[in-house]
């Protein structure tokens, strides 16, 4: 591996014009494709294998004109204080609004509240349901403008009017904090390298990689049914890993120059050593993201694969475009003092590098940890354990209009409907009865209605609506509790349990769907997939890390450290987004259940990112160990060379992720915060404290590998031992010191 990458780095350095031209061509091609691609439609949300999805598919077949996936809007009217909606003047305003809504484009139907009895019991609140033939994301601006105009005309007439539903769905905005995150990354790079050229290379290449990835996603969005969240996630992860991977290559290149090597040789060695770590770190991230497909939710699979593709691009750019750009930069990547020293010749540079001096901060910290490993280990574990405590109160759900900020019309409409018709009115359940196999479909459907009326938490059961064939009916059930409550979830399960008995008696199949039932099934499917996903992703990455480190205990320690950091991060997410701690500071206007996909998504992404730091930091320790250093000294050496760069990489990644906290989309905001705090815990507590403490306690046993496994595993040579022999450097210790420890 190291030898191949060494040759690749030298080739890219020599043929920099060719390599740069290829990447510019790819960026141009992706940009042109994105510019000329048709606008992406709505992202279809399906959960294969669930009852809610089966019912939805059945509706598509049996009620073909129903437009089950069409957008809906609820225009909610409230009478002025002391008046009622049934007053003649207010009734006239509503009738005029209904007529205006009916004339709007893409509207299939508008329900007059006075004809459908959609007026609250006290007469102060009413609502008109508007149905469209296009989904919320596909709805044209003209249709949305007409909806808002009709509402405004009613407001001008003296009524309070708010609009709920998905008809006003808009693409999320990330906000200016994303730019601030990139600016912080630039400052950290300048401080780390002391050179504007060296700092600019990781930023430039990361932006090129993200540009290619996001443009490709945009170009394929319509054909592959990719939503706006997919490109945002790809941008978030692509920026973070793109900067980090380039940072490690440039840092190693500067170190090779400091040892007096020629520029082409330094580029080859940088790609051969640090590039090997980049490849395996990137593989762990890709495995974690692609592994999301085991959940069998198409939307999540597409998000994971798209983000994984952007990570793969970041790896390729780090291995090829970075050495090419280093060829253009010359020695300008070095700080001013280092440049003048290098101009004095290789011998002077080597003497300067070998001159004993005061250990840097990383080496001093590692020496402290090696001297007091037990205290550091206990402090780190207890601290992360305390941060993980809120995770025990984790409540999962999917956001609805009730989780929107109170400043939005959707949230105000939600509150008005709850006040006028009860909290369960915002989450109606749709019961679909397939009575095709029943002797008397109408009798079977009547039995279903009677059984549901007898259940707890049921307020209203509407009369059944049959299809033209008369073999399928829909029944709307209004719960007494809000959509995200445990009581509503129990009601859904209660209806399904009742349906099992009805099928045995009548042959009719009872299915429960609707947004509330879909959310419940979605959460359950994610919970069921979490353990298989962990086994698959952690298992594959564990095998990969065994090949990288030639050790059993080091990958095991890496996996356990990851579990600590991800649990602590989930605890922080619960504290902020569910409990409301620091919610105002982070712009969280509404607390509530944590997004259902958050745990499994964080497990996947955080595991991949955690392994980045594990690979980058521990490969330096492994490199020192195989070149003859004692285990404790190898830990200090690894920190002396890697701690500064890993710290900079972590700060950059935290800054990039934090930039997405300013998004208007609650899911993006939550993901940005969760990933930022997870990187903080993993980089600065697990990798910087717990890892060296554990390695110091294990000593030589940390690098133990059974002889049979050592012979069976391919030698990936991440530490560049074979590269040293192939290039004849002759600076390694005898082979006896480089053998892995066997027990």
XYZ file of C-alpha atoms in Angstrom:
743
model
C 0.000 0.000 0.000
C 2.640 2.530 1.058
C 4.863 1.765 -1.955
C 1.987 2.107 -4.414
C 0.863 5.395 -2.891
C 4.467 6.616 -2.848
C 4.662 6.077 -6.609
C 1.249 7.711 -7.067
C 2.355 10.768 -5.104
C 5.537 11.161 -7.145
C 3.601 10.720 -10.393
C 1.060 13.374 -9.401
C 3.893 15.719 -8.409
C 5.720 15.255 -11.744
C 2.582 15.311 -13.918
C 0.885 18.077 -11.955
C -0.434 19.850 -15.076
C -2.166 16.659 -16.213
C -3.589 15.835 -12.763
C -4.833 19.380 -12.137
C -6.449 19.474 -15.576
C -8.342 16.231 -14.887
C -9.797 17.556 -11.625
C -10.730 20.903 -13.173
C -12.427 19.015 -16.022
C -14.356 16.857 -13.537
C -15.463 19.926 -11.595
C -16.571 21.642 -14.817
C -18.405 18.549 -16.028
C -20.239 18.164 -12.718
C -21.105 21.869 -12.668
C -22.489 21.801 -16.197
C -24.499 18.683 -15.376
C -25.972 20.345 -12.277
C -26.815 23.535 -14.176
C -28.622 21.684 -16.962
C -30.314 19.013 -14.863
C -34.085 19.199 -14.409
C -35.257 20.504 -11.086
C -35.482 17.817 -8.451
C -38.973 16.780 -7.496
C -40.153 15.727 -4.098
C -38.280 13.057 -2.233
C -40.526 10.042 -1.910
C -40.650 8.805 1.647
C -41.249 5.077 1.879
C -40.603 2.496 4.551
C -40.698 -0.922 2.870
C -42.077 -3.766 4.939
C -44.077 -1.657 7.393
C -47.851 -1.750 7.804
C -48.190 1.976 7.203
C -46.402 1.625 3.851
C -48.514 -1.383 2.849
C -51.657 0.645 3.541
C -50.319 3.582 1.546
C -49.534 1.305 -1.419
C -53.003 -0.222 -1.171
C -54.572 3.245 -1.320
C -52.588 4.001 -4.468
C -54.044 0.864 -6.098
C -57.648 1.001 -4.874
C -58.148 4.809 -4.887
C -56.232 5.856 -8.040
C -57.665 9.384 -8.145
C -56.982 10.081 -4.501
C -53.505 11.666 -5.049
C -52.346 10.203 -1.771
C -48.955 11.852 -2.123
C -50.375 15.268 -3.044
C -49.736 18.280 -0.843
C -52.364 19.381 1.657
C -53.032 22.634 3.430
C -55.274 23.475 6.346
C -56.337 27.089 6.330
C -57.347 27.749 9.932
C -59.667 30.657 10.760
C -60.212 32.179 14.197
C -62.961 34.715 14.898
C -62.153 38.011 16.646
C -62.721 38.088 20.421
C -66.398 38.008 21.295
C -67.430 36.745 17.865
C -68.020 33.322 16.332
C -67.173 31.885 12.939
C -70.867 31.238 12.351
C -71.636 34.963 12.430
C -72.842 36.140 9.038
C -69.923 38.477 8.327
C -67.255 35.928 9.285
C -69.086 33.193 7.403
C -69.086 35.346 4.289
C -65.320 35.929 4.570
C -64.684 32.177 4.851
C -66.928 31.420 1.876
C -65.096 34.024 -0.200
C -61.734 32.537 0.829
C -62.860 29.013 -0.067
C -63.918 30.225 -3.507
C -60.590 32.004 -4.001
C -58.697 28.862 -2.948
C -60.704 26.733 -5.378
C -59.543 28.909 -8.262
C -55.868 28.341 -7.407
C -53.550 26.352 -9.687
C -52.906 22.647 -8.974
C -55.835 22.551 -6.501
C -57.943 19.385 -6.704
C -60.423 20.129 -3.923
C -61.286 22.576 -1.158
C -63.551 21.548 1.724
C -65.907 24.258 2.963
C -65.786 24.134 6.795
C -69.511 24.871 7.072
C -70.400 21.928 4.834
C -67.945 19.459 6.388
C -68.722 20.520 10.001
C -65.125 21.680 10.464
C -66.069 24.235 13.087
C -65.010 23.937 16.708
C -67.596 23.219 19.389
C -67.412 26.760 20.771
C -67.736 28.185 17.252
C -64.559 30.288 17.386
C -62.278 28.215 15.102
C -62.851 26.651 11.691
C -60.615 25.204 9.007
C -60.748 24.569 5.261
C -58.807 21.595 3.848
C -57.089 22.202 0.509
C -55.830 19.294 -1.589
C -53.278 19.611 -4.418
C -52.305 17.230 -7.204
C -48.572 17.833 -6.624
C -46.451 17.149 -3.554
C -45.202 19.897 -1.276
C -41.721 20.071 -2.830
C -43.120 19.964 -6.382
C -45.793 22.601 -5.779
C -45.189 25.659 -7.934
C -44.537 29.053 -6.397
C -47.694 30.373 -8.035
C -49.822 27.876 -6.102
C -48.102 28.769 -2.826
C -48.500 32.481 -3.537
C -52.205 31.998 -4.244
C -52.594 30.164 -0.936
C -50.849 32.927 1.001
C -52.782 35.644 -0.823
C -56.128 34.044 0.007
C -55.142 33.832 3.668
C -54.001 37.460 3.675
C -57.306 38.635 2.198
C -59.127 36.902 5.057
C -56.777 38.540 7.563
C -57.494 41.929 6.028
C -61.188 41.237 6.655
C -60.518 40.888 10.401
C -59.985 37.145 10.940
C -56.925 35.437 12.360
C -55.733 33.052 9.642
C -52.858 30.540 9.751
C -51.818 27.794 7.308
C -50.741 24.290 8.271
C -49.857 21.200 6.266
C -47.050 20.455 3.841
C -48.134 22.787 1.023
C -45.734 25.484 2.256
C -42.754 23.125 2.450
C -39.565 24.985 1.577
C -35.976 23.912 1.032
C -33.858 24.299 4.190
C -31.481 27.209 4.578
C -28.126 26.676 6.241
C -27.569 30.275 7.295
C -24.432 32.398 7.526
C -22.876 30.268 10.281
C -21.779 27.768 7.618
C -19.470 30.436 6.182
C -18.260 31.275 9.699
C -17.333 27.605 10.183
C -15.202 27.633 7.032
C -13.592 30.916 8.114
C -12.657 29.382 11.483
C -11.177 26.406 9.621
C -9.049 28.813 7.560
C -7.748 30.561 10.689
C -6.869 27.223 12.324
C -4.986 26.147 9.193
C -2.984 29.382 9.095
C -2.062 29.005 12.776
C -1.148 25.339 12.298
C 1.031 25.823 9.224
C 2.261 29.405 9.602
C 1.891 29.765 5.841
C -1.002 31.093 3.786
C -0.130 28.796 0.884
C -0.068 25.686 3.074
C -3.314 26.741 4.766
C -5.029 27.440 1.475
C -4.324 24.039 -0.088
C -6.653 21.988 2.198
C -9.420 24.581 1.826
C -9.079 24.742 -1.948
C -9.049 20.983 -2.443
C -11.932 20.450 0.004
C -14.052 22.987 -1.862
C -13.212 21.313 -5.179
C -14.177 17.903 -3.779
C -17.425 19.191 -2.304
C -18.155 21.068 -5.527
C -17.815 17.872 -7.556
C -19.807 15.799 -5.052
C -22.687 18.221 -4.518
C -22.901 19.125 -8.218
C -23.090 15.431 -9.100
C -25.850 14.929 -6.535
C -27.724 17.910 -7.958
C -27.337 16.589 -11.503
C -28.717 13.189 -10.483
C -31.290 14.430 -7.958
C -34.292 14.178 -10.254
C -33.311 10.816 -11.757
C -32.416 9.184 -8.424
C -35.047 10.931 -6.270
C -32.531 12.711 -4.031
C -33.758 15.400 -1.648
C -32.162 18.663 -0.566
C -31.068 17.105 2.731
C -28.878 14.664 0.799
C -26.702 17.392 -0.711
C -26.528 19.269 2.607
C -25.275 16.161 4.390
C -22.748 15.463 1.629
C -21.505 19.052 1.890
C -21.225 18.841 5.673
C -19.196 15.628 5.749
C -17.288 16.312 2.533
C -15.990 19.666 3.791
C -14.909 18.229 7.122
C -13.054 15.150 5.866
C -11.749 16.947 2.759
C -9.965 19.559 4.848
C -8.716 16.977 7.335
C -7.329 14.529 4.772
C -5.491 17.280 2.901
C -4.218 18.643 6.215
C -2.511 15.363 7.057
C -0.851 15.041 3.635
C 0.451 18.630 3.654
C 1.658 18.290 7.248
C 3.620 15.127 6.437
C 5.056 16.763 3.304
C 6.383 19.632 5.400
C 7.909 17.148 7.840
C 9.661 15.339 4.993
C 11.011 18.642 3.665
C 12.286 19.473 7.143
C 14.343 16.277 7.054
C 16.122 17.541 3.946
C 14.414 15.512 1.214
C 13.846 16.824 -2.265
C 10.348 18.071 -3.038
C 9.274 15.194 -5.294
C 10.603 12.627 -2.843
C 8.885 14.438 0.037
C 5.575 14.413 -1.835
C 5.904 10.707 -2.565
C 6.705 9.866 1.036
C 3.892 12.074 2.342
C 1.353 10.260 0.177
C 2.931 6.874 0.930
C 2.717 7.283 4.715
C 0.013 9.815 5.636
C -1.837 8.844 2.447
C -2.113 5.257 3.691
C -3.788 6.530 6.844
C -6.100 8.679 4.698
C -7.140 5.645 2.632
C -8.052 3.533 5.645
C -9.681 6.415 7.496
C -11.758 7.146 4.405
C -12.697 3.471 4.095
C -14.076 3.420 7.639
C -16.224 6.479 6.908
C -17.458 4.963 3.636
C -18.270 1.646 5.352
C -20.235 3.469 8.050
C -22.213 5.559 5.549
C -22.930 2.824 3.015
C -23.850 0.535 5.904
C -26.932 2.694 6.481
C -28.499 0.671 3.670
C -29.090 -2.224 6.105
C -31.929 -0.176 7.615
C -33.791 -0.627 4.297
C -35.178 2.900 4.213
C -34.505 4.272 0.706
C -34.148 7.886 1.828
C -31.516 6.983 4.432
C -29.695 4.686 1.993
C -29.471 7.442 -0.625
C -28.208 9.948 1.923
C -25.515 7.542 3.094
C -24.349 6.504 -0.379
C -24.245 10.111 -1.625
C -22.215 11.245 1.392
C -19.923 8.211 1.007
C -19.300 9.185 -2.613
C -18.239 12.663 -1.502
C -15.847 11.120 1.051
C -14.352 8.891 -1.660
C -13.769 11.988 -3.811
C -12.061 13.680 -0.849
C -9.697 10.696 -0.490
C -8.814 10.683 -4.203
C -8.193 14.432 -4.172
C -5.909 14.131 -1.135
C -3.870 11.401 -2.867
C -3.550 13.082 -6.281
C -4.475 16.765 -6.381
C -2.643 17.679 -3.167
C 0.778 16.423 -4.382
C 0.106 18.098 -7.739
C -0.599 21.448 -6.061
C 2.433 20.978 -3.816
C 4.440 20.834 -7.016
C 3.103 24.266 -7.974
C 3.606 25.698 -4.469
C 7.275 24.787 -4.199
C 8.735 25.529 -0.794
C 6.160 28.238 -0.114
C 4.269 25.707 2.011
C 6.964 26.128 4.674
C 6.950 28.958 7.255
C 9.427 31.752 6.541
C 12.011 30.490 9.036
C 11.832 26.967 7.736
C 12.249 28.151 4.137
C 15.512 29.927 4.877
C 16.815 26.910 6.757
C 15.942 24.600 3.891
C 17.701 26.864 1.420
C 20.872 26.282 3.419
C 20.958 22.702 2.250
C 19.760 19.255 3.223
C 22.581 18.682 5.686
C 21.781 21.833 7.639
C 18.110 20.952 7.645
C 18.814 17.449 8.923
C 21.012 18.790 11.697
C 18.336 21.285 12.676
C 15.757 18.530 12.779
C 18.015 16.318 14.893
C 19.008 19.101 17.297
C 17.556 18.291 20.732
C 15.061 20.822 21.995
C 12.155 21.295 24.334
C 9.374 18.729 23.692
C 6.293 20.176 22.076
C 2.894 20.332 23.758
C 1.787 16.991 22.350
C 4.848 15.185 23.643
C 4.534 16.800 27.082
C 0.861 15.826 27.321
C 1.572 12.242 26.257
C 4.405 11.987 28.811
C 2.008 13.148 31.514
C -0.596 10.556 30.492
C 2.000 7.765 30.347
C 3.086 8.630 33.894
C -0.504 8.714 35.251
C -2.530 6.437 32.977
C -5.023 5.198 35.596
C -6.049 8.673 36.761
C -6.432 9.982 33.203
C -8.386 6.893 32.131
C -10.808 7.100 35.064
C -11.332 10.841 34.629
C -12.060 10.455 30.912
C -14.455 7.536 31.332
C -16.332 9.155 34.236
C -16.616 12.458 32.364
C -18.051 10.840 29.246
C -20.313 8.677 31.377
C -21.734 11.771 33.056
C -22.325 13.417 29.660
C -24.140 10.261 28.494
C -26.637 10.272 31.396
C -29.330 12.293 29.537
C -29.337 9.632 26.790
C -31.262 7.442 29.227
C -34.248 9.786 28.752
C -34.079 9.638 24.955
C -37.471 9.979 23.267
C -37.622 9.367 19.529
C -40.056 10.758 16.985
C -40.357 12.644 13.716
C -40.995 16.346 13.630
C -44.390 17.724 12.602
C -45.819 21.223 12.593
C -45.863 21.081 16.400
C -42.065 21.060 16.438
C -41.806 24.146 14.218
C -40.752 27.477 15.747
C -43.655 29.452 17.190
C -42.900 32.223 14.699
C -44.088 30.077 11.763
C -47.632 30.009 10.451
C -47.529 26.190 10.433
C -46.924 26.104 14.187
C -49.611 28.691 14.897
C -52.103 26.730 12.773
C -51.153 23.585 14.719
C -51.830 25.331 18.024
C -55.166 26.764 16.836
C -56.363 23.314 15.729
C -55.297 21.829 19.061
C -57.211 24.531 20.930
C -60.330 24.172 18.828
C -60.512 20.427 18.158
C -58.146 18.751 20.618
C -54.451 17.768 20.440
C -55.131 14.551 18.521
C -56.689 16.430 15.636
C -53.215 17.255 14.273
C -52.370 13.567 13.976
C -55.372 11.693 12.551
C -55.006 7.991 11.889
C -56.200 6.574 8.589
C -57.508 3.031 8.884
C -57.636 1.166 5.556
C -59.892 -1.907 5.432
C -59.251 -4.356 2.595
C -62.523 -6.289 2.557
C -62.040 -7.965 -0.820
C -61.828 -11.404 0.793
C -64.874 -10.795 3.007
C -68.326 -12.166 2.263
C -69.900 -8.846 3.235
C -67.456 -5.905 2.887
C -69.882 -3.384 4.388
C -70.512 -5.568 7.425
C -66.792 -6.097 7.905
C -66.090 -2.364 7.730
C -68.942 -1.634 10.165
C -67.452 -4.142 12.599
C -64.066 -2.403 12.314
C -65.663 0.976 13.102
C -67.482 -0.395 16.129
C -64.361 -2.067 17.494
C -62.274 1.122 17.122
C -64.944 3.241 18.861
C -64.585 1.026 21.889
C -60.840 1.663 22.267
C -59.359 4.130 24.740
C -58.034 7.511 23.526
C -60.473 7.668 20.587
C -62.428 10.924 20.152
C -63.940 10.556 16.694
C -64.368 7.801 14.116
C -65.599 9.164 10.779
C -68.001 7.214 8.545
C -66.250 4.842 6.136
C -65.509 5.906 2.564
C -65.563 3.082 0.008
C -63.802 2.923 -3.336
C -65.700 2.415 -6.596
C -65.284 -1.364 -6.461
C -66.722 -1.436 -2.950
C -63.999 -3.753 -1.646
C -61.842 -1.208 0.215
C -62.745 1.515 2.705
C -60.972 4.230 4.643
C -61.866 5.358 8.156
C -60.362 8.407 9.849
C -59.720 8.094 13.591
C -59.049 11.196 15.709
C -57.091 10.373 18.898
C -57.492 12.281 22.140
C -53.708 12.698 22.540
C -51.109 14.585 20.493
C -49.376 12.799 17.604
C -45.979 12.332 19.299
C -47.352 10.932 22.579
C -46.930 7.385 23.859
C -50.719 7.183 24.244
C -51.231 7.708 20.508
C -48.615 5.042 19.776
C -50.504 2.640 22.053
C -53.710 3.424 20.160
C -52.067 2.548 16.831
C -50.945 -0.801 18.236
C -54.395 -1.319 19.755
C -56.124 -0.849 16.388
C -53.690 -3.257 14.771
C -54.285 -5.849 17.476
C -58.018 -5.468 16.949
C -57.511 -5.940 13.221
C -55.954 -9.372 13.788
C -59.141 -10.608 15.430
C -61.369 -9.038 12.764
C -59.437 -10.789 10.011
C -59.996 -14.122 11.687
C -63.746 -13.408 11.942
C -64.490 -11.680 8.613
C -61.449 -12.148 6.370
C -60.981 -8.364 6.104
C -57.480 -6.927 6.533
C -57.140 -3.828 8.721
C -54.154 -1.512 8.136
C -53.286 1.742 9.904
C -51.445 4.515 8.053
C -51.199 8.303 7.988
C -48.286 10.502 9.008
C -48.548 9.560 12.692
C -48.578 5.808 12.016
C -45.781 6.248 9.470
C -43.651 8.015 12.089
C -44.267 5.242 14.600
C -43.313 2.539 12.096
C -40.271 4.547 10.999
C -38.975 4.811 14.567
C -39.586 1.126 15.205
C -37.763 0.105 12.039
C -34.759 2.215 12.986
C -34.684 0.756 16.499
C -34.834 -2.791 15.120
C -31.985 -2.087 12.680
C -29.612 -0.447 15.186
C -28.008 -3.646 16.544
C -27.533 -5.327 13.114
C -26.091 -2.059 11.824
C -23.657 -1.811 14.717
C -22.541 -5.410 14.226
C -22.019 -4.923 10.476
C -20.251 -1.566 10.554
C -18.152 -2.087 13.674
C -17.341 -5.646 12.582
C -16.100 -4.641 9.129
C -14.156 -1.673 10.482
C -12.701 -3.888 13.239
C -11.311 -6.282 10.615
C -9.966 -3.346 8.631
C -8.223 -1.889 11.680
C -6.692 -5.267 12.529
C -4.985 -5.159 9.131
C -3.925 -1.536 9.671
C -2.489 -1.903 13.183
C -1.554 -5.625 13.189
C -3.186 -5.848 16.605
C -6.316 -7.177 18.301
C -6.491 -4.910 21.331
C -5.925 -1.582 19.557
C -9.006 -1.958 17.287
C -11.019 -3.254 20.259
C -10.011 -0.230 22.297
C -10.922 2.014 19.343
C -14.423 0.514 19.119
C -15.077 0.819 22.860
C -13.848 4.418 22.851
C -16.238 5.153 20.010
C -19.178 3.793 22.018
C -18.256 6.125 24.869
C -18.071 9.185 22.625
C -21.293 8.441 20.720
C -23.265 7.843 23.937
C -21.921 11.091 25.399
C -22.850 12.926 22.191
C -26.379 11.488 22.259
C -26.652 12.635 25.866
C -25.695 16.156 24.823
C -28.261 16.103 21.992
C -30.990 15.044 24.429
C -29.963 17.754 26.910
C -30.197 20.494 24.265
C -32.981 19.435 21.889
C -35.216 17.526 24.312
C -34.545 19.077 27.710
C -33.838 22.569 26.364
C -30.420 23.188 27.956
C -28.679 26.043 26.085
C -31.513 25.869 23.533
C -31.748 29.652 23.211
C -28.006 29.977 22.653
C -28.120 27.449 19.803
C -31.290 28.816 18.217
C -33.474 25.835 19.167
C -36.924 27.413 19.377
C -38.884 24.239 20.064
C -37.800 21.221 22.111
C -39.326 17.798 21.728
C -38.542 14.211 20.788
C -35.216 13.530 19.117
C -35.410 12.775 15.401
C -35.869 9.020 14.960
C -32.930 8.555 12.621
C -30.515 10.473 14.865
C -29.128 7.534 16.923
C -28.411 5.250 13.974
C -27.162 8.142 11.857
C -24.812 9.340 14.582
C -23.558 5.809 15.148
C -22.633 5.534 11.475
C -21.093 8.933 10.880
C -19.400 9.333 14.269
C -17.870 5.875 14.025
C -16.322 6.731 10.687
C -15.009 10.083 11.919
C -13.760 8.588 15.194
C -11.719 6.051 13.288
C -10.149 8.939 11.343
C -8.408 10.203 14.464
C -7.634 6.694 15.633
C -5.894 5.888 12.361
C -4.049 9.199 12.054
C -2.798 9.235 15.642
C -2.131 5.565 16.315
C -0.411 4.872 12.975
C 2.300 7.318 14.072
C 2.641 5.331 17.294
C 2.708 2.089 15.327
C 5.306 3.567 12.985
C 7.545 4.476 15.928
C 7.024 1.042 17.509
C 7.940 -0.979 14.403
C 11.034 1.182 14.005
C 12.308 0.024 17.385
C 10.927 2.321 20.093
C 9.538 1.008 23.377
C 5.714 1.036 23.637
C 5.570 3.944 26.101
C 8.060 5.976 24.087
C 6.130 5.180 20.888
C 3.033 6.782 22.458
C 5.001 9.976 23.161
C 6.524 9.957 19.664
C 3.111 9.523 18.087
C 1.812 12.540 19.995
C 4.904 14.600 19.223
C 4.326 14.166 15.493
C 0.542 13.842 15.363
C -1.127 15.660 18.275
C -0.859 19.167 16.817
C -2.233 18.099 13.456
C -4.999 15.932 14.935
C -6.005 18.796 17.220
C -6.163 21.177 14.278
C -8.164 18.617 12.272
C -10.648 18.175 15.117
C -11.099 21.928 15.595
C -11.675 22.313 11.851
C -14.219 19.512 11.776
C -16.030 20.932 14.812
C -16.109 24.375 13.159
C -17.492 22.987 9.896
C -20.201 20.933 11.616
C -21.103 23.799 13.944
C -21.690 25.953 10.885
C -24.767 23.882 10.071
C -26.382 24.607 13.448
C -27.685 27.796 11.825
C -29.846 25.802 9.390
C -33.593 26.447 9.313
C -34.127 22.680 8.986
C -34.344 21.110 12.460
C -32.838 17.832 11.229
C -29.747 19.566 9.797
C -29.419 21.697 12.956
C -29.554 18.593 15.162
C -27.115 16.638 12.990
C -24.663 19.548 12.905
C -24.688 19.911 16.695
C -24.545 16.164 17.301
C -21.559 15.623 15.005
C -19.711 18.677 16.354
C -20.035 17.613 19.994
C -19.240 13.997 19.088
C -15.991 15.028 17.389
C -15.115 17.119 20.447
C -15.655 14.192 22.828
C -13.917 11.680 20.593
C -10.886 13.747 19.592
C -10.099 15.491 22.860
C -11.281 12.980 25.452
C -11.130 9.545 23.837
C -8.227 9.838 21.374
C -6.150 12.408 23.279
C -6.633 11.032 26.799
C -8.190 7.571 26.986
C -6.237 6.079 24.050
C -2.719 6.939 25.306
C -3.709 5.918 28.836
C -4.900 2.486 27.669
C -1.841 1.975 25.452
C 0.442 2.921 28.344
C -1.272 0.364 30.588
C -1.155 -2.384 27.961
C 2.452 -1.802 26.953
C 3.765 -4.324 24.414
C 0.548 -6.355 24.718
C -1.284 -3.596 22.865
C 0.408 -4.769 19.657
C -0.264 -8.465 20.223
C -1.394 -10.482 17.223
C -1.623 -14.292 17.035
C 1.048 -15.720 14.748
C -1.462 -17.560 12.586
C -3.454 -14.372 12.081
C -0.291 -12.396 11.352
C 0.554 -14.848 8.565
C -3.017 -14.869 7.207
C -3.533 -11.101 7.055
C -2.202 -9.148 4.076
C 0.547 -6.684 4.994
C -0.934 -3.267 4.295
C 2.247 -1.499 5.510
C 0.488 1.672 6.625
C 3.510 2.765 8.658
C 5.744 2.729 5.538
C 8.236 0.114 6.687
C 8.409 -1.439 3.224
C 8.699 2.032 1.730
C 11.805 2.710 3.817
C 13.414 -0.489 2.581
C 12.373 0.111 -1.034
C 13.856 3.605 -1.098
C 16.973 2.538 0.768
C 16.674 5.041 3.592
C 18.402 2.723 5.990
C 17.096 4.511 9.047
C 15.202 1.645 10.617
C 16.086 -0.527 13.558
C 16.864 -4.255 13.276
C 13.993 -6.458 12.218
C 13.658 -7.994 15.660
C 12.355 -4.723 16.990
C 9.753 -4.428 14.248
C 8.020 -7.745 14.732
C 4.529 -7.610 16.199
C 4.243 -8.887 19.741
C 3.093 -12.505 19.955
C 1.699 -14.267 22.980
